[in-house]
C-alpha cells in the first residue's frame, strides 16, 4: 500500500527566504506526482504536475523535483512571500490509478 | 463559471436530515471524484465515476449515495449522517480516471453534522 509522508507538518519562515518542502513515498511505481496548495477551509489548487518520466517542473517561483529511485519529491519556493502561507499537499497517482495524498505541510511566511 | 464548482459551500444538518451536495465541471472531463477531508487526516477517495459509471467505491457507508447523471454533474446524497461525517467534501474531475491525468478540484463543501 502506497504511503505518502510530508515532514515537517508545519514550517515558519521569514519573508524573502527560499524554502524546500519535502514529500516521500514508499512505492516508486507511479504515473505522476502533483503538488497542491490549500488555503484554510478552501479547496485544492494544483501547483505543479510531474509525470513519471520527468525529473522536475517549474512555474514562476516554484520548482518541483521528482526522484523515483529514492521515493522523494521536493517543492522549492524562491523568495517567499506572505501570500505563500497555506498548506501544501503532495499527491501521487500509483499503480492502482488512485490519487494518494500526504497529510500536508502548513507553511507560514512571517512578514 | 469555469473549472469545478460545488454547492453549497457550507452545510449544517441534523442526523435525521436528507441533503445533497452538487458538483459541476466545465472542463469537458469524463471522470469525476468525491473526496473526504477530515481534520488531521489525508484526503480520502470516496467514489470515482467514468463516463457516468461508478468505477470505484472505497468502502463508503451507504448513508452516502452518489449520483452521476452525466459527465458534467456529480451529486452526493446524504441521509442519517453521524457527527463523525463532519468534514470538507471535495469534488474533482480529470480527462480520464487514474493514469497520467491531472485532477482538478472544486472549492469543497464544509459539512457539519449536529
mmCIF file with all atom_site columns, C-alpha atoms in Angstrom, chain A residues 6-83:
data_model
loop_
_atom_site.group_PDB
_atom_site.id
_atom_site.type_symbol
_atom_site.label_atom_id
_atom_site.label_alt_id
_atom_site.label_comp_id
_atom_site.label_asym_id
_atom_site.label_entity_id
_atom_site.label_seq_id
_atom_site.pdbx_PDB_ins_code
_atom_site.Cartn_x
_atom_site.Cartn_y
_atom_site.Cartn_z
_atom_site.occupancy
_atom_site.B_iso_or_equiv
_atom_site.pdbx_formal_charge
_atom_site.auth_seq_id
_atom_site.auth_comp_id
_atom_site.auth_asym_id
_atom_site.auth_atom_id
_atom_site.pdbx_PDB_model_num
ATOM 1  C CA . UNK A 1 6  ? 5.296   15.056 4.411   1.00 0.00 ? 6  UNK A CA 1
ATOM 2  C CA . UNK A 1 7  ? 7.687   16.308 7.054   1.00 0.00 ? 7  UNK A CA 1
ATOM 3  C CA . UNK A 1 8  ? 7.568   18.713 8.794   1.00 0.00 ? 8  UNK A CA 1
ATOM 4  C CA . UNK A 1 9  ? 3.864   19.093 9.443   1.00 0.00 ? 9  UNK A CA 1
ATOM 5  C CA . UNK A 1 10 ? 4.343   22.828 9.967   1.00 0.00 ? 10 UNK A CA 1
ATOM 6  C CA . UNK A 1 11 ? 7.032   25.304 8.954   1.00 0.00 ? 11 UNK A CA 1
ATOM 7  C CA . UNK A 1 12 ? 7.536   29.021 9.650   1.00 0.00 ? 12 UNK A CA 1
ATOM 8  C CA . UNK A 1 13 ? 9.945   31.032 7.530   1.00 0.00 ? 13 UNK A CA 1
ATOM 9  C CA . UNK A 1 14 ? 10.774  34.768 7.373   1.00 0.00 ? 14 UNK A CA 1
ATOM 10 C CA . UNK A 1 15 ? 9.626   36.570 4.255   1.00 0.00 ? 15 UNK A CA 1
ATOM 11 C CA . UNK A 1 16 ? 12.113  36.575 1.403   1.00 0.00 ? 16 UNK A CA 1
ATOM 12 C CA . UNK A 1 17 ? 13.785  33.302 2.237   1.00 0.00 ? 17 UNK A CA 1
ATOM 13 C CA . UNK A 1 18 ? 13.958  30.346 -0.099  1.00 0.00 ? 18 UNK A CA 1
ATOM 14 C CA . UNK A 1 19 ? 12.487  27.116 1.263   1.00 0.00 ? 19 UNK A CA 1
ATOM 15 C CA . UNK A 1 20 ? 12.038  23.461 0.451   1.00 0.00 ? 20 UNK A CA 1
ATOM 16 C CA . UNK A 1 21 ? 9.067   21.246 1.262   1.00 0.00 ? 21 UNK A CA 1
ATOM 17 C CA . UNK A 1 22 ? 9.555   17.501 1.291   1.00 0.00 ? 22 UNK A CA 1
ATOM 18 C CA . UNK A 1 23 ? 7.421   14.568 0.223   1.00 0.00 ? 23 UNK A CA 1
ATOM 19 C CA . UNK A 1 24 ? 8.397   10.916 0.430   1.00 0.00 ? 24 UNK A CA 1
ATOM 20 C CA . UNK A 1 25 ? 6.597   7.843  -0.846  1.00 0.00 ? 25 UNK A CA 1
ATOM 21 C CA . UNK A 1 26 ? 7.055   4.111  -0.437  1.00 0.00 ? 26 UNK A CA 1
ATOM 22 C CA . UNK A 1 27 ? 6.140   2.723  -3.875  1.00 0.00 ? 27 UNK A CA 1
ATOM 23 C CA . UNK A 1 28 ? 8.040   4.110  -6.871  1.00 0.00 ? 28 UNK A CA 1
ATOM 24 C CA . UNK A 1 29 ? 5.576   2.679  -9.416  1.00 0.00 ? 29 UNK A CA 1
ATOM 25 C CA . UNK A 1 30 ? 3.771   5.947  -10.033 1.00 0.00 ? 30 UNK A CA 1
ATOM 26 C CA . UNK A 1 31 ? 2.188   7.693  -13.009 1.00 0.00 ? 31 UNK A CA 1
ATOM 27 C CA . UNK A 1 32 ? 2.665   11.224 -11.735 1.00 0.00 ? 32 UNK A CA 1
ATOM 28 C CA . UNK A 1 33 ? 3.040   13.407 -8.678  1.00 0.00 ? 33 UNK A CA 1
ATOM 29 C CA . UNK A 1 34 ? 1.146   16.629 -8.008  1.00 0.00 ? 34 UNK A CA 1
ATOM 30 C CA . UNK A 1 35 ? 1.770   19.443 -5.592  1.00 0.00 ? 35 UNK A CA 1
ATOM 31 C CA . UNK A 1 36 ? -1.309  21.294 -4.376  1.00 0.00 ? 36 UNK A CA 1
ATOM 32 C CA . UNK A 1 37 ? -1.906  24.366 -2.288  1.00 0.00 ? 37 UNK A CA 1
ATOM 33 C CA . UNK A 1 38 ? -4.849  24.588 0.126   1.00 0.00 ? 38 UNK A CA 1
ATOM 34 C CA . UNK A 1 39 ? -5.890  27.757 1.904   1.00 0.00 ? 39 UNK A CA 1
ATOM 35 C CA . UNK A 1 40 ? -7.805  27.342 5.193   1.00 0.00 ? 40 UNK A CA 1
ATOM 36 C CA . UNK A 1 41 ? -11.275 25.887 4.615   1.00 0.00 ? 41 UNK A CA 1
ATOM 37 C CA . UNK A 1 42 ? -10.842 26.003 0.860   1.00 0.00 ? 42 UNK A CA 1
ATOM 38 C CA . UNK A 1 43 ? -10.364 23.527 -1.960  1.00 0.00 ? 43 UNK A CA 1
ATOM 39 C CA . UNK A 1 44 ? -7.132  22.460 -3.606  1.00 0.00 ? 44 UNK A CA 1
ATOM 40 C CA . UNK A 1 45 ? -5.239  24.473 -6.194  1.00 0.00 ? 45 UNK A CA 1
ATOM 41 C CA . UNK A 1 46 ? -2.917  22.456 -8.399  1.00 0.00 ? 46 UNK A CA 1
ATOM 42 C CA . UNK A 1 47 ? 0.562   23.976 -8.482  1.00 0.00 ? 47 UNK A CA 1
ATOM 43 C CA . UNK A 1 48 ? 2.705   21.548 -10.446 1.00 0.00 ? 48 UNK A CA 1
ATOM 44 C CA . UNK A 1 49 ? 2.324   18.120 -12.022 1.00 0.00 ? 49 UNK A CA 1
ATOM 45 C CA . UNK A 1 50 ? 5.351   15.943 -12.679 1.00 0.00 ? 50 UNK A CA 1
ATOM 46 C CA . UNK A 1 51 ? 4.874   12.933 -14.914 1.00 0.00 ? 51 UNK A CA 1
ATOM 47 C CA . UNK A 1 52 ? 6.715   9.735  -14.061 1.00 0.00 ? 52 UNK A CA 1
ATOM 48 C CA . UNK A 1 53 ? 9.193   10.255 -16.906 1.00 0.00 ? 53 UNK A CA 1
ATOM 49 C CA . UNK A 1 54 ? 10.086  13.792 -15.792 1.00 0.00 ? 54 UNK A CA 1
ATOM 50 C CA . UNK A 1 55 ? 12.596  14.969 -13.204 1.00 0.00 ? 55 UNK A CA 1
ATOM 51 C CA . UNK A 1 56 ? 11.261  18.432 -12.473 1.00 0.00 ? 56 UNK A CA 1
ATOM 52 C CA . UNK A 1 57 ? 8.724   21.102 -13.320 1.00 0.00 ? 57 UNK A CA 1
ATOM 53 C CA . UNK A 1 58 ? 8.887   24.851 -12.845 1.00 0.00 ? 58 UNK A CA 1
ATOM 54 C CA . UNK A 1 59 ? 6.229   27.522 -12.572 1.00 0.00 ? 59 UNK A CA 1
ATOM 55 C CA . UNK A 1 60 ? 7.285   31.033 -11.598 1.00 0.00 ? 60 UNK A CA 1
ATOM 56 C CA . UNK A 1 61 ? 8.920   30.916 -8.167  1.00 0.00 ? 61 UNK A CA 1
ATOM 57 C CA . UNK A 1 62 ? 8.054   27.231 -7.741  1.00 0.00 ? 62 UNK A CA 1
ATOM 58 C CA . UNK A 1 63 ? 10.176  24.275 -8.730  1.00 0.00 ? 63 UNK A CA 1
ATOM 59 C CA . UNK A 1 64 ? 9.217   20.668 -8.053  1.00 0.00 ? 64 UNK A CA 1
ATOM 60 C CA . UNK A 1 65 ? 11.568  17.723 -8.426  1.00 0.00 ? 65 UNK A CA 1
ATOM 61 C CA . UNK A 1 66 ? 10.931  14.001 -8.551  1.00 0.00 ? 66 UNK A CA 1
ATOM 62 C CA . UNK A 1 67 ? 13.355  11.202 -7.716  1.00 0.00 ? 67 UNK A CA 1
ATOM 63 C CA . UNK A 1 68 ? 11.523  7.920  -8.027  1.00 0.00 ? 68 UNK A CA 1
ATOM 64 C CA . UNK A 1 69 ? 14.512  5.785  -7.103  1.00 0.00 ? 69 UNK A CA 1
ATOM 65 C CA . UNK A 1 70 ? 14.707  7.368  -3.664  1.00 0.00 ? 70 UNK A CA 1
ATOM 66 C CA . UNK A 1 71 ? 10.948  7.876  -3.317  1.00 0.00 ? 71 UNK A CA 1
ATOM 67 C CA . UNK A 1 72 ? 11.223  11.624 -2.863  1.00 0.00 ? 72 UNK A CA 1
ATOM 68 C CA . UNK A 1 73 ? 9.859   14.853 -4.239  1.00 0.00 ? 73 UNK A CA 1
ATOM 69 C CA . UNK A 1 74 ? 10.649  18.396 -3.208  1.00 0.00 ? 74 UNK A CA 1
ATOM 70 C CA . UNK A 1 75 ? 8.853   21.679 -3.760  1.00 0.00 ? 75 UNK A CA 1
ATOM 71 C CA . UNK A 1 76 ? 11.216  24.641 -3.818  1.00 0.00 ? 76 UNK A CA 1
ATOM 72 C CA . UNK A 1 77 ? 9.739   28.102 -3.240  1.00 0.00 ? 77 UNK A CA 1
ATOM 73 C CA . UNK A 1 78 ? 12.009  31.023 -4.039  1.00 0.00 ? 78 UNK A CA 1
ATOM 74 C CA . UNK A 1 79 ? 11.810  34.441 -2.405  1.00 0.00 ? 79 UNK A CA 1
ATOM 75 C CA . UNK A 1 80 ? 8.875   33.523 -0.165  1.00 0.00 ? 80 UNK A CA 1
ATOM 76 C CA . UNK A 1 81 ? 6.009   35.988 0.327   1.00 0.00 ? 81 UNK A CA 1
ATOM 77 C CA . UNK A 1 82 ? 3.263   36.207 2.983   1.00 0.00 ? 82 UNK A CA 1
ATOM 78 C CA . UNK A 1 83 ? 0.777   35.168 0.293   1.00 0.00 ? 83 UNK A CA 1
#
